[in-house]
PDB file of C-alpha atoms in Angstrom:
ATOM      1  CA  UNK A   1      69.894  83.707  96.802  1.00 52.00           C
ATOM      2  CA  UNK A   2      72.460  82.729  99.034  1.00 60.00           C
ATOM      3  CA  UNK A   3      73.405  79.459 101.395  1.00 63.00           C
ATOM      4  CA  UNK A   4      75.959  80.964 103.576  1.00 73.00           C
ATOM      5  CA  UNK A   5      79.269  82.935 103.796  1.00 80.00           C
ATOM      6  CA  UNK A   6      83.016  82.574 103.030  1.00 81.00           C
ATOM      7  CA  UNK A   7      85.367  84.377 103.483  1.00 82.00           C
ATOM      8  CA  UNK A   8      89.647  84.052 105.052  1.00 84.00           C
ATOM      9  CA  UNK A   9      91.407  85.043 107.670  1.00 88.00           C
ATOM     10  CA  UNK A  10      95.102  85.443 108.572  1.00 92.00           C
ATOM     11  CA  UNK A  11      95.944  82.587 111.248  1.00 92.00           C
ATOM     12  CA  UNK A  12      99.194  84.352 113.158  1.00 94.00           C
ATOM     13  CA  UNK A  13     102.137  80.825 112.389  1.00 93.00           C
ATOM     14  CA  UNK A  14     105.557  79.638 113.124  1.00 94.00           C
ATOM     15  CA  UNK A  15     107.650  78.391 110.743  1.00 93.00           C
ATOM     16  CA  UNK A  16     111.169  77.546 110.159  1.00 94.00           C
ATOM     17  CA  UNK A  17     113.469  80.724 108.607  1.00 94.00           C
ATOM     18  CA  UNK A  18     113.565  79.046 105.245  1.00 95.00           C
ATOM     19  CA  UNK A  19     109.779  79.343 104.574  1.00 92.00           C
ATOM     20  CA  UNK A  20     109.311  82.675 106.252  1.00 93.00           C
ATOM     21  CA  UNK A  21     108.975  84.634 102.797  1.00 93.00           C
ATOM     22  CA  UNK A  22     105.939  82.598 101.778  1.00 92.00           C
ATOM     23  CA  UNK A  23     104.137  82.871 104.881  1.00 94.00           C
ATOM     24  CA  UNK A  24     105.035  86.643 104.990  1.00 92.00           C
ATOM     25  CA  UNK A  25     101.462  88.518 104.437  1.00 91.00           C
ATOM     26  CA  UNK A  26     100.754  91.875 103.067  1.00 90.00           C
ATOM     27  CA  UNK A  27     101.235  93.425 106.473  1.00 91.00           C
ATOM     28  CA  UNK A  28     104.713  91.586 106.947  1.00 92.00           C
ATOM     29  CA  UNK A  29     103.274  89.033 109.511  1.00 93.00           C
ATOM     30  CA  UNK A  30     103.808  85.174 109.447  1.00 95.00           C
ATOM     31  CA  UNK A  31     100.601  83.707 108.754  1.00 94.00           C
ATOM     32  CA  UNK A  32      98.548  80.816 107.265  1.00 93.00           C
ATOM     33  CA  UNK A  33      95.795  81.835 105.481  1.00 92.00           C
ATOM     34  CA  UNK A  34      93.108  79.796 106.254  1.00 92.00           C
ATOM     35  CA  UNK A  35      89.222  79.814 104.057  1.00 91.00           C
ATOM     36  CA  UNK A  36      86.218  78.737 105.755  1.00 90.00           C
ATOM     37  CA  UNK A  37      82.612  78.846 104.663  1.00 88.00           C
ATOM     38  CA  UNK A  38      79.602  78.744 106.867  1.00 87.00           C
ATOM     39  CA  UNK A  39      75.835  78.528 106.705  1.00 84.00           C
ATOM     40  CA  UNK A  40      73.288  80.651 107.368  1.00 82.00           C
ATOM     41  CA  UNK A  41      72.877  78.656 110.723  1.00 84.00           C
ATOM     42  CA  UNK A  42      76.223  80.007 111.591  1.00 83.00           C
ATOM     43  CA  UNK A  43      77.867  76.326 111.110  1.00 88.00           C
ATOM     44  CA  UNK A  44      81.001  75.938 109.325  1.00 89.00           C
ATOM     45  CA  UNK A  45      80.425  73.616 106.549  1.00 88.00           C
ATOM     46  CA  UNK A  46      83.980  73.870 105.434  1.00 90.00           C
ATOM     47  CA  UNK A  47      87.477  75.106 106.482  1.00 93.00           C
ATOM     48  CA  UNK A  48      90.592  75.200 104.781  1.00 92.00           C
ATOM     49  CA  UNK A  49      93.888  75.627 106.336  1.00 91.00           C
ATOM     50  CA  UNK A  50      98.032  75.239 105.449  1.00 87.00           C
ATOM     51  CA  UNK A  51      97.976  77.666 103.170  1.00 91.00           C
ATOM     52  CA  UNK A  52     100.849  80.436 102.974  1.00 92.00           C
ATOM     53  CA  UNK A  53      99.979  83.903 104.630  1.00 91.00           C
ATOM     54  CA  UNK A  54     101.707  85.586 101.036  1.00 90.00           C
ATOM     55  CA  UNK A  55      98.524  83.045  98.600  1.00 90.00           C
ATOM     56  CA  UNK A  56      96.105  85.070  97.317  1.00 89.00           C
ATOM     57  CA  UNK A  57      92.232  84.538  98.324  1.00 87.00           C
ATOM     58  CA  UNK A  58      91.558  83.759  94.830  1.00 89.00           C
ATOM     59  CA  UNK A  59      93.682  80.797  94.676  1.00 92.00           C
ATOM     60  CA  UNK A  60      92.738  79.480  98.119  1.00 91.00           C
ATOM     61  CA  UNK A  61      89.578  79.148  96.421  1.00 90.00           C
ATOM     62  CA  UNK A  62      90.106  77.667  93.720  1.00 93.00           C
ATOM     63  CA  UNK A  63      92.009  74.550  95.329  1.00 94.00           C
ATOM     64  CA  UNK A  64      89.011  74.655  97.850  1.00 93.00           C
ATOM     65  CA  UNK A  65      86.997  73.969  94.819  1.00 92.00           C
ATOM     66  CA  UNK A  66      88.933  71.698  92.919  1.00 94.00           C
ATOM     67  CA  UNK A  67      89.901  69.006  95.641  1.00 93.00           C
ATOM     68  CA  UNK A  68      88.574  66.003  96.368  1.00 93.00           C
ATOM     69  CA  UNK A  69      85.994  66.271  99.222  1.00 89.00           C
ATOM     70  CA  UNK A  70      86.152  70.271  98.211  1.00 90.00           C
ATOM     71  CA  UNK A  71      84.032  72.636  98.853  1.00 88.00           C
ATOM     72  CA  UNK A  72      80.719  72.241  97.021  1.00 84.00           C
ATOM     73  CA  UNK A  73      78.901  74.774  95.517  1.00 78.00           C
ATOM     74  CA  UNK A  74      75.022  74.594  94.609  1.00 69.00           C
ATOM     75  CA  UNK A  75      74.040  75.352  91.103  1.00 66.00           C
TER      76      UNK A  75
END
């Protein structure tokens, strides 16, 4: 069973020359990489955003689950 979907996307940024590196994604573009999880009813129940284009999905995900007011999974 299933409640929804998640998933990220590559949000095209500006930032100052100094952080450019970490924003830098795996196809050399400036990005934030932003999570967001929706429900079946196509409704986003949760969005994420800030992070750096170069973070990998896997640790987007785990701060999305580990913060207060995170995103809550159903046993």
């Amino acid at each position: 069973d299933a409640i929804g979907a998640i998933d990220g996307t590559h949000i095209p940024a500006m930032v100052t020359e100094k952080n450019a590196p970490n924003h830098r994604n795996r196809h050399g573009i400036i990005s934030q990489n932003v999570l967001a999880a929706c429900s079946f009813d196509i409704e986003f129940i949760y969005v994420l955003s800030g992070w750096e284009g170069s973070a990998h999905d896997s640790k987007i995900l785990s701060d999305a689950l580990t913060r207060k007011n995170g995103l809550k999974v159903l046993q």
